[in-house]
Amino acid sequence: MPPIGRWTGFVILIVQLLYSATPTAAVKHENFKRCDQSGFCKRNRAIADEATSRGDQWASPYMLDPATINVQNGVLKGIVSKSLGEGYGPVAFPLTIAFLESGVARVSIDEEKRQKGDIELRHGSVARKERYNEASKWAIVGALNADKRASPSMAPEATTVTYGPGKSYKAAIKHSPFAIDFWRDGEIHVSVNGKGFLNMEHWRPKIEKPAEEVKEAKEGEEPKAESQQESTDAGEDESTWWEESFGGNTDSKPKGPESVGLDIAFPGYEHVFGIPQHTGPLSLKQTRGGSGNFEQPYRLYNSDVFEYEMDSPMTLYGAIPFMQAHRKDSTVGVFWLNAAETWIDIVKSKVSSNPLSLGIGGRTETQTHWFSEAGLLDVFVFLGPTPKDVVHSYSDLTGYTQLPQQFAIAYHQCRWNYISDDDVREVDRKFDKHHIPYDIIWLDLEYTNEKKYFQWDPHTFPDPLGMQAQLDSHLRKLVVLIDPHIKNTHDYAVVDDLKSKSFAVKNKDNDIYEEAQKWWASLFQYKAFQGTAPNLFIWNDMNEPSVFNGPETTMPKDNLHYGNWEHRDLHNINGLTFVNATYNALLQRDPKTPKRPFVLTRSFFSGSQRMGAMWTGDNQASWSHLAASIPMTLANNIAGFPFSGADVGGFFGNPEKDLLTRWYQAGIFYPFFRAHAHIDTRRREPYIPGEPYTGIITRAIRLRYQLLPMWYTAFHQASVDGSPIIRPHYYVHPSDEAAFDVDDQFYIGSTGLLVKPVVSEGAESVDIYLPARETYYDYFDYTVYKGAGKAVPFYAPLDKIPLLMQGGNIFPRKERARKSSGLMKWDPYTLVVVLGGADELRAEGELYVDDGETFDYQEGAFIHRKFIFASGTNSDTHLGNLRSEPLTPPGKESKKAKAYSQSMEKVRIEKIVVINAPSQWEGRTSVRVSEEGKGEKSAGLRYWKGEGGKAAWAVVRDPGVGVGKGWKIDF
């Protein structure tokens, strides 16, 4: 069981609102700001425009005073001063640059006046005076130890610090104007403030001006008096410094302007990835206009955007401000740790060392511009050099994805809403009748008693425990919705308690928290949430927070949270805090025998991956939304939150049968696999469409279940090093620059399984890109595909899934059909050994397995094996061998580890399938098997010759070796 003590001091954010039904209209752009309607976005873009237009004549007003620089134990401190022009004193900004043992550099800038509380708030506000400095307490969990070996070198113009592995990294910190270049392998990879866009909006008092005629304002703009129509002396537009109106709501801004902005460039890098959540391609587009580009910056401001549009930088439900830049054989990254509303501009340009080349033969530089409304400037810089290195370092900081219970990676059946406990029982029986496996059924809002959470509707769900008992008979689970909206009504103990303890978020006037976390946990106890059983888990929706009558369908920015932080300071963290509280509540529900919690969240931030799963929100039943789900899910995977997926079938609308079928064929490869639908849609459980659709969907779901051992192994890897569970092409093949932007196909973990879902209506084939000199095989019939650095056609009628196996890999599966994953626990395993070409007769793979429920694995109660196939040295007498080796570090075996090992004694490998089996095996009928602690024996071998473009293959039947044992099979 993981420690939870560090979290109990933080507060749960609860919105005191009435719940109202979800609208079903298309996205309403007028409800969400464009950059020109956001004061701080417009101001920061104006700085970039002015700096760009003035070119070499532009001088950033920020300088690092060399006299203030002090470097000790891997941490540089100093004062950055901002010049306000003649007649004005400079503004001081404390700077800290920490060079971490991991090779990551952290650049933090605060504001001295706000830090000391030496400012005045307007409107009698009791908000905190400091810049918000607690984002790291929620997002960061480790890897902050400074590298005491970092070596500084001082010069009048710059300070240089060497650091990182073997001191192979260098930070060149320019004093005036302040800028930093990060070097690796003799060249600059990341440049900070090289364009001079740094902007720290310092505190200043508002100078009240005489009342003047006010001009009528357009929607999204504040009315301006005549004296405010022009920019101020400093060239800044102060029209939205003090108040800002949008959608009928006015933000009082008691602290005045406080945004932070910075340019970060990636010299030589054409592709940047990450910063979910958005629709659009995985390789991020430019945002300053031009053919095929966006006009608006990418926005991170967690919002309830129903029926969101495709190919857009518009904000969605979650925000992970982590970006990677990639070029051939090199990946770097940045993490912008700020929980306030954030925008990111991206511009790409050709750079040439020869001014006469006109860009021909030059290299691309990607320039990014980040700006947030409030908070610290806090940036982590990662120098790679591989995608795995960057993701791993980021995950070291923010935490690895949760290792979920086994059931959570199986199939989830959901809709808004199953109308009664009888309805749930009937759906459960129909899945069994049609032999369709599933593990979890979900209940949306309508299970509650008049929309009051923690209470069952007594008329439609009179017997919730009986319903859960039926599910439990096949080891199935129930998930129910608990949103942060507590109904404000009489005769409801939860809201009475909430208000009496003053745990709710307060408005700007401080009207109506540390014990809130404990209080929230108490609501999930079995005696409090009556009618719940241990097989019930939780779904946290609407936690952006969604406020239908609020500005941009969320909470006013000047609302106050615990500690008197304004909502603007921590908006994007709100969902994380809510899920964290729910996760800990489930942990405390069974303190003597804790099980791993399962919580689904819609809103998320960096660090949310530690608590559960996410999904892409309220999508539509359309082919375009099916296609968009793949790069969206990939973006989350490379951004440290791999337990992700999309609503299979689309939330809004009624999918035609072929779309529903294709969506299941894609959805079985989402790490989080759930079908979901709106209350107004027709029922669409897999048994409803009829044949051939039901049969095709059933086979797809069964394939997910067959491959659960492989999926669980991938989840384990993600839980220990942050690896993506599904991986884009550039991550697996970082040298193959012809396909860095491929985002409609992906690999599953380290297995070599490559899938390209069909996402076009009526399509019966797809083109799959295969890298050069790689061999692949059709998963189902072993057809051989030779990679040549280009796309190859793959025939895929409706009943065919484009799924390939890459040579050189071994993966596990289970082949016995069961009703749920829990019933598969003691089933035997099959190993699939996929050999490459004639000169590549070698393969490797892994299997990780534990009890799939408890935290006993933290005490060594697991099996982790590596399988290796090596070709023989003498083709006449030794035709290769397959062996199993431990991946568990040696150590003292705990009682729980020993007990688990004993429980798995009889679980065996029942079959080994070898793809591209050597022709020398033809005619052989047996293999030699040796297992630790036992003598040598033989097992049967059968060989099939490859014909018609298909690979030869062989099967070893019942070698009888233990899944947790060391063994070898000689062919």
JSON list of N, CA and C in Angstrom, two decimals, residues 665-712:
[
{"chain": "A", "resi": 665, "resn": "GLN", "atom": "N", "xyz": [-12.96, -2.46, -32.85]},
{"chain": "A", "resi": 665, "resn": "GLN", "atom": "CA", "xyz": [-11.67, -2.99, -33.32]},
{"chain": "A", "resi": 665, "resn": "GLN", "atom": "C", "xyz": [-10.52, -2.04, -32.98]},
{"chain": "A", "resi": 666, "resn": "ALA", "atom": "N", "xyz": [-10.81, -0.74, -32.90]},
{"chain": "A", "resi": 666, "resn": "ALA", "atom": "CA", "xyz": [-9.79, 0.22, -32.45]},
{"chain": "A", "resi": 666, "resn": "ALA", "atom": "C", "xyz": [-9.72, 0.26, -30.93]},
{"chain": "A", "resi": 667, "resn": "GLY", "atom": "N", "xyz": [-10.90, 0.25, -30.28]},
{"chain": "A", "resi": 667, "resn": "GLY", "atom": "CA", "xyz": [-10.97, 0.43, -28.83]},
{"chain": "A", "resi": 667, "resn": "GLY", "atom": "C", "xyz": [-10.29, -0.66, -28.04]},
{"chain": "A", "resi": 668, "resn": "ILE", "atom": "N", "xyz": [-10.23, -1.87, -28.60]},
{"chain": "A", "resi": 668, "resn": "ILE", "atom": "CA", "xyz": [-9.55, -2.94, -27.86]},
{"chain": "A", "resi": 668, "resn": "ILE", "atom": "C", "xyz": [-8.06, -2.65, -27.70]},
{"chain": "A", "resi": 669, "resn": "PHE", "atom": "N", "xyz": [-7.55, -1.65, -28.40]},
{"chain": "A", "resi": 669, "resn": "PHE", "atom": "CA", "xyz": [-6.14, -1.28, -28.28]},
{"chain": "A", "resi": 669, "resn": "PHE", "atom": "C", "xyz": [-5.95, 0.02, -27.52]},
{"chain": "A", "resi": 670, "resn": "TYR", "atom": "N", "xyz": [-7.03, 0.63, -26.99]},
{"chain": "A", "resi": 670, "resn": "TYR", "atom": "CA", "xyz": [-6.86, 1.72, -26.04]},
{"chain": "A", "resi": 670, "resn": "TYR", "atom": "C", "xyz": [-6.41, 1.11, -24.71]},
{"chain": "A", "resi": 671, "resn": "PRO", "atom": "N", "xyz": [-5.48, 1.73, -24.02]},
{"chain": "A", "resi": 671, "resn": "PRO", "atom": "CA", "xyz": [-5.17, 1.22, -22.67]},
{"chain": "A", "resi": 671, "resn": "PRO", "atom": "C", "xyz": [-6.40, 1.19, -21.76]},
{"chain": "A", "resi": 672, "resn": "PHE", "atom": "N", "xyz": [-7.25, 2.21, -21.85]},
{"chain": "A", "resi": 672, "resn": "PHE", "atom": "CA", "xyz": [-8.52, 2.21, -21.12]},
{"chain": "A", "resi": 672, "resn": "PHE", "atom": "C", "xyz": [-9.63, 1.94, -22.13]},
{"chain": "A", "resi": 673, "resn": "PHE", "atom": "N", "xyz": [-10.30, 0.79, -21.99]},
{"chain": "A", "resi": 673, "resn": "PHE", "atom": "CA", "xyz": [-11.22, 0.27, -23.00]},
{"chain": "A", "resi": 673, "resn": "PHE", "atom": "C", "xyz": [-12.65, 0.29, -22.45]},
{"chain": "A", "resi": 674, "resn": "ARG", "atom": "N", "xyz": [-13.42, 1.33, -22.81]},
{"chain": "A", "resi": 674, "resn": "ARG", "atom": "CA", "xyz": [-14.78, 1.48, -22.31]},
{"chain": "A", "resi": 674, "resn": "ARG", "atom": "C", "xyz": [-15.70, 1.95, -23.43]},
{"chain": "A", "resi": 675, "resn": "ALA", "atom": "N", "xyz": [-16.87, 1.30, -23.51]},
{"chain": "A", "resi": 675, "resn": "ALA", "atom": "CA", "xyz": [-17.95, 1.79, -24.38]},
{"chain": "A", "resi": 675, "resn": "ALA", "atom": "C", "xyz": [-18.87, 2.65, -23.53]},
{"chain": "A", "resi": 676, "resn": "HIS", "atom": "N", "xyz": [-19.31, 3.78, -24.10]},
{"chain": "A", "resi": 676, "resn": "HIS", "atom": "CA", "xyz": [-20.14, 4.72, -23.34]},
{"chain": "A", "resi": 676, "resn": "HIS", "atom": "C", "xyz": [-21.07, 5.44, -24.31]},
{"chain": "A", "resi": 677, "resn": "ALA", "atom": "N", "xyz": [-22.22, 5.89, -23.83]},
{"chain": "A", "resi": 677, "resn": "ALA", "atom": "CA", "xyz": [-23.20, 6.54, -24.69]},
{"chain": "A", "resi": 677, "resn": "ALA", "atom": "C", "xyz": [-24.07, 7.50, -23.89]},
{"chain": "A", "resi": 678, "resn": "HIS", "atom": "N", "xyz": [-24.58, 8.50, -24.56]},
{"chain": "A", "resi": 678, "resn": "HIS", "atom": "CA", "xyz": [-25.45, 9.53, -23.98]},
{"chain": "A", "resi": 678, "resn": "HIS", "atom": "C", "xyz": [-26.83, 8.95, -23.69]},
{"chain": "A", "resi": 679, "resn": "ILE", "atom": "N", "xyz": [-27.53, 9.59, -22.77]},
{"chain": "A", "resi": 679, "resn": "ILE", "atom": "CA", "xyz": [-28.84, 9.11, -22.35]},
{"chain": "A", "resi": 679, "resn": "ILE", "atom": "C", "xyz": [-29.86, 9.11, -23.48]},
{"chain": "A", "resi": 680, "resn": "ASP", "atom": "N", "xyz": [-29.66, 9.99, -24.48]},
{"chain": "A", "resi": 680, "resn": "ASP", "atom": "CA", "xyz": [-30.62, 10.08, -25.58]},
{"chain": "A", "resi": 680, "resn": "ASP", "atom": "C", "xyz": [-30.31, 9.15, -26.74]},
{"chain": "A", "resi": 681, "resn": "THR", "atom": "N", "xyz": [-29.25, 8.37, -26.64]},
{"chain": "A", "resi": 681, "resn": "THR", "atom": "CA", "xyz": [-28.90, 7.47, -27.74]},
{"chain": "A", "resi": 681, "resn": "THR", "atom": "C", "xyz": [-29.60, 6.13, -27.58]},
{"chain": "A", "resi": 682, "resn": "ARG", "atom": "N", "xyz": [-29.65, 5.41, -28.69]},
{"chain": "A", "resi": 682, "resn": "ARG", "atom": "CA", "xyz": [-30.21, 4.06, -28.65]},
{"chain": "A", "resi": 682, "resn": "ARG", "atom": "C", "xyz": [-29.23, 3.11, -27.97]},
{"chain": "A", "resi": 683, "resn": "ARG", "atom": "N", "xyz": [-29.77, 2.05, -27.38]},
{"chain": "A", "resi": 683, "resn": "ARG", "atom": "CA", "xyz": [-28.92, 1.03, -26.78]},
{"chain": "A", "resi": 683, "resn": "ARG", "atom": "C", "xyz": [-28.00, 0.43, -27.86]},
{"chain": "A", "resi": 684, "resn": "ARG", "atom": "N", "xyz": [-26.77, 0.14, -27.44]},
{"chain": "A", "resi": 684, "resn": "ARG", "atom": "CA", "xyz": [-25.80, -0.37, -28.42]},
{"chain": "A", "resi": 684, "resn": "ARG", "atom": "C", "xyz": [-24.83, -1.36, -27.79]},
{"chain": "A", "resi": 685, "resn": "GLU", "atom": "N", "xyz": [-25.24, -2.10, -26.78]},
{"chain": "A", "resi": 685, "resn": "GLU", "atom": "CA", "xyz": [-24.39, -3.16, -26.23]},
{"chain": "A", "resi": 685, "resn": "GLU", "atom": "C", "xyz": [-23.96, -4.09, -27.36]},
{"chain": "A", "resi": 686, "resn": "PRO", "atom": "N", "xyz": [-22.83, -4.76, -27.25]},
{"chain": "A", "resi": 686, "resn": "PRO", "atom": "CA", "xyz": [-22.29, -5.54, -28.37]},
{"chain": "A", "resi": 686, "resn": "PRO", "atom": "C", "xyz": [-23.22, -6.60, -28.91]},
{"chain": "A", "resi": 687, "resn": "TYR", "atom": "N", "xyz": [-24.16, -7.09, -28.11]},
{"chain": "A", "resi": 687, "resn": "TYR", "atom": "CA", "xyz": [-25.07, -8.14, -28.58]},
{"chain": "A", "resi": 687, "resn": "TYR", "atom": "C", "xyz": [-26.27, -7.57, -29.35]},
{"chain": "A", "resi": 688, "resn": "ILE", "atom": "N", "xyz": [-26.40, -6.25, -29.43]},
{"chain": "A", "resi": 688, "resn": "ILE", "atom": "CA", "xyz": [-27.58, -5.65, -30.06]},
{"chain": "A", "resi": 688, "resn": "ILE", "atom": "C", "xyz": [-27.49, -5.54, -31.59]},
{"chain": "A", "resi": 689, "resn": "PRO", "atom": "N", "xyz": [-26.36, -5.19, -32.18]},
{"chain": "A", "resi": 689, "resn": "PRO", "atom": "CA", "xyz": [-26.35, -4.97, -33.64]},
{"chain": "A", "resi": 689, "resn": "PRO", "atom": "C", "xyz": [-26.77, -6.17, -34.47]},
{"chain": "A", "resi": 690, "resn": "GLY", "atom": "N", "xyz": [-26.59, -7.37, -33.97]},
{"chain": "A", "resi": 690, "resn": "GLY", "atom": "CA", "xyz": [-26.90, -8.56, -34.76]},
{"chain": "A", "resi": 690, "resn": "GLY", "atom": "C", "xyz": [-25.74, -8.95, -35.66]},
{"chain": "A", "resi": 691, "resn": "GLU", "atom": "N", "xyz": [-25.91, -10.09, -36.35]},
{"chain": "A", "resi": 691, "resn": "GLU", "atom": "CA", "xyz": [-24.82, -10.59, -37.18]},
{"chain": "A", "resi": 691, "resn": "GLU", "atom": "C", "xyz": [-24.79, -9.87, -38.53]},
{"chain": "A", "resi": 692, "resn": "PRO", "atom": "N", "xyz": [-23.59, -9.69, -39.11]},
{"chain": "A", "resi": 692, "resn": "PRO", "atom": "CA", "xyz": [-22.30, -10.25, -38.65]},
{"chain": "A", "resi": 692, "resn": "PRO", "atom": "C", "xyz": [-21.61, -9.38, -37.58]},
{"chain": "A", "resi": 693, "resn": "TYR", "atom": "N", "xyz": [-22.24, -8.22, -37.25]},
{"chain": "A", "resi": 693, "resn": "TYR", "atom": "CA", "xyz": [-21.55, -7.24, -36.42]},
{"chain": "A", "resi": 693, "resn": "TYR", "atom": "C", "xyz": [-21.27, -7.76, -35.00]},
{"chain": "A", "resi": 694, "resn": "THR", "atom": "N", "xyz": [-22.27, -8.39, -34.39]},
{"chain": "A", "resi": 694, "resn": "THR", "atom": "CA", "xyz": [-22.07, -8.89, -33.04]},
{"chain": "A", "resi": 694, "resn": "THR", "atom": "C", "xyz": [-20.93, -9.91, -32.98]},
{"chain": "A", "resi": 695, "resn": "GLY", "atom": "N", "xyz": [-20.87, -10.78, -33.96]},
{"chain": "A", "resi": 695, "resn": "GLY", "atom": "CA", "xyz": [-19.79, -11.77, -34.00]},
{"chain": "A", "resi": 695, "resn": "GLY", "atom": "C", "xyz": [-18.43, -11.13, -34.15]},
{"chain": "A", "resi": 696, "resn": "ILE", "atom": "N", "xyz": [-18.34, -10.11, -35.02]},
{"chain": "A", "resi": 696, "resn": "ILE", "atom": "CA", "xyz": [-17.06, -9.44, -35.25]},
{"chain": "A", "resi": 696, "resn": "ILE", "atom": "C", "xyz": [-16.63, -8.69, -33.99]},
{"chain": "A", "resi": 697, "resn": "ILE", "atom": "N", "xyz": [-17.58, -7.99, -33.37]},
{"chain": "A", "resi": 697, "resn": "ILE", "atom": "CA", "xyz": [-17.27, -7.24, -32.14]},
{"chain": "A", "resi": 697, "resn": "ILE", "atom": "C", "xyz": [-16.85, -8.21, -31.03]},
{"chain": "A", "resi": 698, "resn": "THR", "atom": "N", "xyz": [-17.57, -9.33, -30.92]},
{"chain": "A", "resi": 698, "resn": "THR", "atom": "CA", "xyz": [-17.24, -10.32, -29.88]},
{"chain": "A", "resi": 698, "resn": "THR", "atom": "C", "xyz": [-15.82, -10.84, -30.06]},
{"chain": "A", "resi": 699, "resn": "ARG", "atom": "N", "xyz": [-15.43, -11.13, -31.30]},
{"chain": "A", "resi": 699, "resn": "ARG", "atom": "CA", "xyz": [-14.07, -11.62, -31.54]},
{"chain": "A", "resi": 699, "resn": "ARG", "atom": "C", "xyz": [-13.03, -10.56, -31.18]},
{"chain": "A", "resi": 700, "resn": "ALA", "atom": "N", "xyz": [-13.36, -9.30, -31.43]},
{"chain": "A", "resi": 700, "resn": "ALA", "atom": "CA", "xyz": [-12.43, -8.22, -31.07]},
{"chain": "A", "resi": 700, "resn": "ALA", "atom": "C", "xyz": [-12.26, -8.15, -29.55]},
{"chain": "A", "resi": 701, "resn": "ILE", "atom": "N", "xyz": [-13.37, -8.19, -28.82]},
{"chain": "A", "resi": 701, "resn": "ILE", "atom": "CA", "xyz": [-13.29, -8.14, -27.36]},
{"chain": "A", "resi": 701, "resn": "ILE", "atom": "C", "xyz": [-12.53, -9.34, -26.82]},
{"chain": "A", "resi": 702, "resn": "ARG", "atom": "N", "xyz": [-12.78, -10.51, -27.39]},
{"chain": "A", "resi": 702, "resn": "ARG", "atom": "CA", "xyz": [-12.05, -11.69, -26.94]},
{"chain": "A", "resi": 702, "resn": "ARG", "atom": "C", "xyz": [-10.55, -11.57, -27.20]},
{"chain": "A", "resi": 703, "resn": "LEU", "atom": "N", "xyz": [-10.18, -10.89, -28.29]},
{"chain": "A", "resi": 703, "resn": "LEU", "atom": "CA", "xyz": [-8.76, -10.68, -28.56]},
{"chain": "A", "resi": 703, "resn": "LEU", "atom": "C", "xyz": [-8.14, -9.82, -27.45]},
{"chain": "A", "resi": 704, "resn": "ARG", "atom": "N", "xyz": [-8.88, -8.82, -27.00]},
{"chain": "A", "resi": 704, "resn": "ARG", "atom": "CA", "xyz": [-8.38, -8.02, -25.87]},
{"chain": "A", "resi": 704, "resn": "ARG", "atom": "C", "xyz": [-8.12, -8.92, -24.67]},
{"chain": "A", "resi": 705, "resn": "TYR", "atom": "N", "xyz": [-9.06, -9.82, -24.39]},
{"chain": "A", "resi": 705, "resn": "TYR", "atom": "CA", "xyz": [-8.91, -10.70, -23.24]},
{"chain": "A", "resi": 705, "resn": "TYR", "atom": "C", "xyz": [-7.77, -11.70, -23.42]},
{"chain": "A", "resi": 706, "resn": "GLN", "atom": "N", "xyz": [-7.59, -12.22, -24.63]},
{"chain": "A", "resi": 706, "resn": "GLN", "atom": "CA", "xyz": [-6.47, -13.12, -24.88]},
{"chain": "A", "resi": 706, "resn": "GLN", "atom": "C", "xyz": [-5.13, -12.44, -24.59]},
{"chain": "A", "resi": 707, "resn": "LEU", "atom": "N", "xyz": [-5.06, -11.16, -24.92]},
{"chain": "A", "resi": 707, "resn": "LEU", "atom": "CA", "xyz": [-3.80, -10.43, -24.79]},
{"chain": "A", "resi": 707, "resn": "LEU", "atom": "C", "xyz": [-3.65, -9.71, -23.45]},
{"chain": "A", "resi": 708, "resn": "LEU", "atom": "N", "xyz": [-4.54, -9.95, -22.49]},
{"chain": "A", "resi": 708, "resn": "LEU", "atom": "CA", "xyz": [-4.44, -9.28, -21.20]},
{"chain": "A", "resi": 708, "resn": "LEU", "atom": "C", "xyz": [-3.09, -9.50, -20.51]},
{"chain": "A", "resi": 709, "resn": "PRO", "atom": "N", "xyz": [-2.47, -10.68, -20.58]},
{"chain": "A", "resi": 709, "resn": "PRO", "atom": "CA", "xyz": [-1.13, -10.80, -19.98]},
{"chain": "A", "resi": 709, "resn": "PRO", "atom": "C", "xyz": [-0.12, -9.83, -20.58]},
{"chain": "A", "resi": 710, "resn": "MET", "atom": "N", "xyz": [-0.23, -9.63, -21.89]},
{"chain": "A", "resi": 710, "resn": "MET", "atom": "CA", "xyz": [0.65, -8.67, -22.56]},
{"chain": "A", "resi": 710, "resn": "MET", "atom": "C", "xyz": [0.35, -7.25, -22.09]},
{"chain": "A", "resi": 711, "resn": "TRP", "atom": "N", "xyz": [-0.95, -6.90, -22.01]},
{"chain": "A", "resi": 711, "resn": "TRP", "atom": "CA", "xyz": [-1.34, -5.57, -21.56]},
{"chain": "A", "resi": 711, "resn": "TRP", "atom": "C", "xyz": [-0.89, -5.33, -20.13]},
{"chain": "A", "resi": 712, "resn": "TYR", "atom": "N", "xyz": [-1.06, -6.30, -19.27]},
{"chain": "A", "resi": 712, "resn": "TYR", "atom": "CA", "xyz": [-0.69, -6.12, -17.86]},
{"chain": "A", "resi": 712, "resn": "TYR", "atom": "C", "xyz": [0.81, -5.92, -17.73]}
]
